[in-house]
Amino acid sequence: MPWTQTLRPSRRTLLAGAAGVTGAALLGGCSDGSGSPDADTGVPLERRMREAAVRDSERLLERYDATATAHPDLAARLAPLRGAVAEHTGALAVAGPVKTGPSASPSASGSRSGASPSPSASAPAGAAAAPSAAAVPAKPAEALTALADAERSLAEARTVALAGAPGELARLLASVAACGAVHAYLLTSTPGAAS
C-alpha cells in the first residue's frame, strides 16, 4: 500500500502548486513595456485612434481634391463639404502632445493645423500620391457617387470604432460619423430639389 500513496500528491503539495500557478498568472499580466502600450492608461489608445482618424480624414480630403481637380464644375458643390472634412481633421488632431512616432516628419508635424485648405500642408508626405485623378470616375455623377461611397464607408468605420473609444473621443467620432452620413446623402441628392 505505501507504494500507491507515494504517487498521489499531498493536499499541501496541491495547494502550493495552485498558489504557484496563480502567482505566475498574476505576474504574467505585468508588462515590461514590450506588450500593449494601452495596458496602463487609455491615453495611448486615444492617441492612436485620433491619429488613425486624422489619417482617414486626410485621405478623404485628398479624394475631394482629386474629384474637384478632375471635375472643376463640381468644385463649388464640393467646397463646403471639403471644408467640413478639414474642420473634422482639425478637431480630431487637437489632443495631447505632437506625435513623435516614425511616421511623423518635421515638415508634416510642423505645418499640420488639420484645417488647412491645402492638401499638401495637411497630408503626410507618403499619402500625397494615393488618390489620383485617374482614380476619379470620368462622369461627374459617378465621381460624386464614388465620393459619397468613401464618405459612407468612413462614417461606418467610425461608428464601429465608437465601441473601443474613450468617452470624449467616442462623442467626437459619433458627431463626425453623423456628418459623414449627411455628406454621403448630400453628394448623391439633386442640388436644389425639395425633399
mmCIF file of C-alpha atoms in Angstrom:
data_model
loop_
_atom_site.group_PDB
_atom_site.id
_atom_site.type_symbol
_atom_site.label_atom_id
_atom_site.label_comp_id
_atom_site.label_asym_id
_atom_site.label_seq_id
_atom_site.Cartn_x
_atom_site.Cartn_y
_atom_site.Cartn_z
ATOM 1 C CA MET A 1 0.000 0.000 0.000
ATOM 2 C CA PRO A 2 2.650 2.558 0.714
ATOM 3 C CA TRP A 3 3.719 2.274 -2.903
ATOM 4 C CA THR A 4 0.426 3.760 -4.239
ATOM 5 C CA GLN A 5 0.365 6.592 -1.714
ATOM 6 C CA THR A 6 3.651 7.965 -2.956
ATOM 7 C CA LEU A 7 2.132 8.529 -6.404
ATOM 8 C CA ARG A 8 -0.637 10.723 -5.026
ATOM 9 C CA PRO A 9 0.402 14.261 -4.112
ATOM 10 C CA SER A 10 -0.482 15.532 -0.674
ATOM 11 C CA ARG A 11 -3.047 18.260 -0.119
ATOM 12 C CA ARG A 12 -0.230 20.625 0.864
ATOM 13 C CA THR A 13 1.565 19.957 -2.461
ATOM 14 C CA LEU A 14 -1.632 20.612 -4.457
ATOM 15 C CA LEU A 15 -2.289 23.887 -2.627
ATOM 16 C CA ALA A 16 1.306 25.024 -3.108
ATOM 17 C CA GLY A 17 1.125 24.158 -6.811
ATOM 18 C CA ALA A 18 -2.161 26.032 -7.242
ATOM 19 C CA ALA A 19 -0.727 29.063 -5.468
ATOM 20 C CA GLY A 20 2.329 28.934 -7.708
ATOM 21 C CA VAL A 21 0.239 28.758 -10.887
ATOM 22 C CA THR A 22 -1.995 31.606 -9.699
ATOM 23 C CA GLY A 23 1.029 33.728 -8.823
ATOM 24 C CA ALA A 24 2.619 33.047 -12.192
ATOM 25 C CA ALA A 25 -0.598 34.012 -13.957
ATOM 26 C CA LEU A 26 -0.846 37.236 -11.983
ATOM 27 C CA LEU A 27 2.782 38.113 -12.581
ATOM 28 C CA GLY A 28 2.428 37.227 -16.252
ATOM 29 C CA GLY A 29 -0.107 40.054 -16.503
ATOM 30 C CA CYS A 30 2.613 42.552 -15.635
ATOM 31 C CA SER A 31 4.311 44.079 -18.621
ATOM 32 C CA ASP A 32 7.874 45.109 -19.231
ATOM 33 C CA GLY A 33 6.750 47.671 -21.815
ATOM 34 C CA SER A 34 7.019 45.342 -24.790
ATOM 35 C CA GLY A 35 3.326 44.414 -24.686
ATOM 36 C CA SER A 36 0.294 46.559 -25.378
ATOM 37 C CA PRO A 37 1.054 50.232 -24.674
ATOM 38 C CA ASP A 38 -2.506 50.920 -23.541
ATOM 39 C CA ALA A 39 -2.418 48.377 -20.700
ATOM 40 C CA ASP A 40 -1.928 51.072 -18.025
ATOM 41 C CA THR A 41 -3.962 54.035 -19.341
ATOM 42 C CA GLY A 42 -6.346 54.956 -22.141
ATOM 43 C CA VAL A 43 -4.174 57.849 -23.318
ATOM 44 C CA PRO A 44 -2.038 55.893 -25.825
ATOM 45 C CA LEU A 45 -5.166 54.161 -27.174
ATOM 46 C CA GLU A 46 -6.887 57.508 -27.658
ATOM 47 C CA ARG A 47 -3.802 58.960 -29.344
ATOM 48 C CA ARG A 48 -3.614 56.010 -31.755
ATOM 49 C CA MET A 49 -7.318 56.267 -32.516
ATOM 50 C CA ARG A 50 -7.067 60.013 -33.123
ATOM 51 C CA GLU A 51 -4.047 59.614 -35.407
ATOM 52 C CA ALA A 52 -5.862 56.937 -37.427
ATOM 53 C CA ALA A 53 -8.944 59.160 -37.680
ATOM 54 C CA VAL A 54 -6.807 62.085 -38.847
ATOM 55 C CA ARG A 55 -5.123 59.899 -41.496
ATOM 56 C CA ASP A 56 -8.539 58.714 -42.722
ATOM 57 C CA SER A 57 -9.803 62.296 -42.901
ATOM 58 C CA GLU A 58 -6.689 63.379 -44.781
ATOM 59 C CA ARG A 59 -7.263 60.611 -47.339
ATOM 60 C CA LEU A 60 -10.854 61.781 -47.705
ATOM 61 C CA LEU A 61 -9.632 65.357 -48.224
ATOM 62 C CA GLU A 62 -7.356 64.073 -50.974
ATOM 63 C CA ARG A 63 -10.342 62.357 -52.624
ATOM 64 C CA TYR A 64 -12.269 65.638 -52.528
ATOM 65 C CA ASP A 65 -9.297 67.428 -54.084
ATOM 66 C CA ALA A 66 -8.848 64.789 -56.784
ATOM 67 C CA THR A 67 -12.568 64.918 -57.626
ATOM 68 C CA ALA A 68 -12.579 68.731 -57.775
ATOM 69 C CA THR A 69 -9.484 68.669 -59.995
ATOM 70 C CA ALA A 70 -10.953 66.069 -62.352
ATOM 71 C CA HIS A 71 -14.348 67.831 -62.448
ATOM 72 C CA PRO A 72 -13.876 71.600 -61.977
ATOM 73 C CA ASP A 73 -17.615 72.176 -62.453
ATOM 74 C CA LEU A 74 -18.202 70.257 -59.161
ATOM 75 C CA ALA A 75 -15.683 72.313 -57.180
ATOM 76 C CA ALA A 76 -18.252 74.814 -55.867
ATOM 77 C CA ARG A 77 -20.572 71.994 -54.741
ATOM 78 C CA LEU A 78 -17.731 70.114 -53.041
ATOM 79 C CA ALA A 79 -16.114 73.135 -51.324
ATOM 80 C CA PRO A 80 -18.379 73.313 -48.239
ATOM 81 C CA LEU A 81 -18.246 69.549 -47.703
ATOM 82 C CA ARG A 82 -14.483 69.512 -48.098
ATOM 83 C CA GLY A 83 -14.255 72.408 -45.652
ATOM 84 C CA ALA A 84 -16.244 70.420 -43.092
ATOM 85 C CA VAL A 85 -13.932 67.417 -43.525
ATOM 86 C CA ALA A 86 -10.944 69.731 -42.993
ATOM 87 C CA GLU A 87 -12.562 71.020 -39.790
ATOM 88 C CA HIS A 88 -13.134 67.442 -38.636
ATOM 89 C CA THR A 89 -9.462 66.701 -39.261
ATOM 90 C CA GLY A 90 -8.514 69.666 -37.118
ATOM 91 C CA ALA A 91 -10.885 68.671 -34.318
ATOM 92 C CA LEU A 92 -9.572 65.107 -34.297
ATOM 93 C CA ALA A 93 -5.937 66.254 -34.303
ATOM 94 C CA VAL A 94 -6.212 68.526 -31.251
ATOM 95 C CA ALA A 95 -5.223 66.286 -28.355
ATOM 96 C CA GLY A 96 -2.085 65.659 -26.375
ATOM 97 C CA PRO A 97 1.477 66.227 -27.461
ATOM 98 C CA VAL A 98 2.587 66.199 -31.072
ATOM 99 C CA LYS A 99 3.159 62.648 -32.249
ATOM 100 C CA THR A 100 6.738 61.520 -32.221
ATOM 101 C CA GLY A 101 6.402 58.162 -33.936
ATOM 102 C CA PRO A 102 8.302 57.061 -37.023
ATOM 103 C CA SER A 103 5.552 58.395 -39.312
ATOM 104 C CA ALA A 104 5.919 61.944 -38.001
ATOM 105 C CA SER A 105 8.303 64.046 -40.022
ATOM 106 C CA PRO A 106 9.453 67.540 -39.041
ATOM 107 C CA SER A 107 7.805 69.095 -42.080
ATOM 108 C CA ALA A 108 4.497 67.278 -41.625
ATOM 109 C CA SER A 109 4.143 67.852 -37.883
ATOM 110 C CA GLY A 110 5.324 71.435 -38.049
ATOM 111 C CA SER A 111 2.738 72.555 -40.573
ATOM 112 C CA ARG A 112 -0.241 70.452 -39.506
ATOM 113 C CA SER A 113 -3.149 72.544 -38.383
ATOM 114 C CA GLY A 114 -5.676 69.985 -39.594
ATOM 115 C CA ALA A 115 -7.957 72.651 -41.099
ATOM 116 C CA SER A 116 -5.576 73.781 -43.788
ATOM 117 C CA PRO A 117 -7.214 74.183 -47.175
ATOM 118 C CA SER A 118 -4.122 72.870 -48.926
ATOM 119 C CA PRO A 119 -3.873 69.073 -49.076
ATOM 120 C CA SER A 120 -0.087 69.226 -49.236
ATOM 121 C CA ALA A 121 0.018 71.082 -45.921
ATOM 122 C CA SER A 122 -2.252 68.646 -44.095
ATOM 123 C CA ALA A 123 -1.302 65.305 -45.651
ATOM 124 C CA PRO A 124 1.695 63.193 -44.734
ATOM 125 C CA ALA A 125 4.419 63.060 -47.346
ATOM 126 C CA GLY A 126 3.737 59.452 -48.386
ATOM 127 C CA ALA A 127 -0.022 59.894 -48.750
ATOM 128 C CA ALA A 128 0.047 62.682 -51.346
ATOM 129 C CA ALA A 129 0.092 60.298 -54.295
ATOM 130 C CA ALA A 130 -2.575 57.855 -53.022
ATOM 131 C CA PRO A 131 -5.735 59.055 -54.808
ATOM 132 C CA SER A 132 -5.029 60.455 -58.240
ATOM 133 C CA ALA A 133 -7.223 61.981 -60.904
ATOM 134 C CA ALA A 134 -7.074 58.583 -62.655
ATOM 135 C CA ALA A 135 -8.932 57.055 -59.677
ATOM 136 C CA VAL A 136 -11.804 59.544 -60.098
ATOM 137 C CA PRO A 137 -14.571 58.323 -62.447
ATOM 138 C CA ALA A 138 -14.865 60.215 -65.722
ATOM 139 C CA LYS A 139 -18.548 61.112 -65.342
ATOM 140 C CA PRO A 140 -19.393 63.746 -62.717
ATOM 141 C CA ALA A 141 -22.351 61.745 -61.348
ATOM 142 C CA GLU A 142 -20.167 58.663 -60.917
ATOM 143 C CA ALA A 143 -17.453 60.772 -59.285
ATOM 144 C CA LEU A 144 -19.987 62.102 -56.771
ATOM 145 C CA THR A 145 -21.226 58.571 -56.095
ATOM 146 C CA ALA A 146 -17.661 57.354 -55.521
ATOM 147 C CA LEU A 147 -17.030 60.238 -53.123
ATOM 148 C CA ALA A 148 -20.323 59.507 -51.343
ATOM 149 C CA ASP A 149 -19.292 55.856 -51.008
ATOM 150 C CA ALA A 150 -15.981 56.942 -49.456
ATOM 151 C CA GLU A 151 -17.836 59.211 -47.005
ATOM 152 C CA ARG A 152 -20.306 56.444 -46.157
ATOM 153 C CA SER A 153 -17.670 53.766 -45.584
ATOM 154 C CA LEU A 154 -15.612 56.109 -43.395
ATOM 155 C CA ALA A 155 -18.721 57.038 -41.395
ATOM 156 C CA GLU A 156 -19.471 53.339 -40.888
ATOM 157 C CA ALA A 157 -15.882 52.627 -39.825
ATOM 158 C CA ARG A 158 -16.018 55.480 -37.306
ATOM 159 C CA THR A 159 -19.319 54.195 -35.969
ATOM 160 C CA VAL A 160 -17.736 50.769 -35.403
ATOM 161 C CA ALA A 161 -14.736 52.410 -33.706
ATOM 162 C CA LEU A 162 -17.036 54.014 -31.130
ATOM 163 C CA ALA A 163 -17.146 50.791 -29.113
ATOM 164 C CA GLY A 164 -13.454 50.964 -28.230
ATOM 165 C CA ALA A 165 -13.052 54.731 -27.968
ATOM 166 C CA PRO A 166 -12.710 56.640 -24.689
ATOM 167 C CA GLY A 167 -15.663 58.907 -23.764
ATOM 168 C CA GLU A 168 -14.822 62.271 -25.313
ATOM 169 C CA LEU A 169 -13.295 60.749 -28.428
ATOM 170 C CA ALA A 170 -16.347 58.500 -28.820
ATOM 171 C CA ARG A 171 -18.621 61.556 -28.796
ATOM 172 C CA LEU A 172 -16.420 63.299 -31.345
ATOM 173 C CA LEU A 173 -16.284 60.228 -33.602
ATOM 174 C CA ALA A 174 -20.072 59.903 -33.383
ATOM 175 C CA SER A 175 -20.515 63.523 -34.474
ATOM 176 C CA VAL A 176 -18.025 63.190 -37.313
ATOM 177 C CA ALA A 177 -19.629 59.914 -38.439
ATOM 178 C CA ALA A 178 -23.052 61.596 -38.471
ATOM 179 C CA CYS A 179 -21.640 64.425 -40.588
ATOM 180 C CA GLY A 180 -20.123 61.878 -42.971
ATOM 181 C CA ALA A 181 -23.515 60.212 -43.393
ATOM 182 C CA VAL A 182 -25.067 63.600 -44.182
ATOM 183 C CA HIS A 183 -22.268 64.310 -46.670
ATOM 184 C CA ALA A 184 -22.971 60.991 -48.396
ATOM 185 C CA TYR A 185 -26.635 61.969 -48.709
ATOM 186 C CA LEU A 186 -25.825 65.456 -49.980
ATOM 187 C CA LEU A 187 -23.377 64.112 -52.549
ATOM 188 C CA THR A 188 -25.975 61.779 -54.059
ATOM 189 C CA SER A 189 -29.010 64.075 -53.817
ATOM 190 C CA THR A 190 -30.037 66.521 -56.519
ATOM 191 C CA PRO A 191 -28.990 70.055 -55.521
ATOM 192 C CA GLY A 192 -31.931 72.398 -55.019
ATOM 193 C CA ALA A 193 -34.516 69.589 -55.027
ATOM 194 C CA ALA A 194 -37.183 69.737 -52.323
ATOM 195 C CA SER A 195 -37.492 66.609 -50.243
#
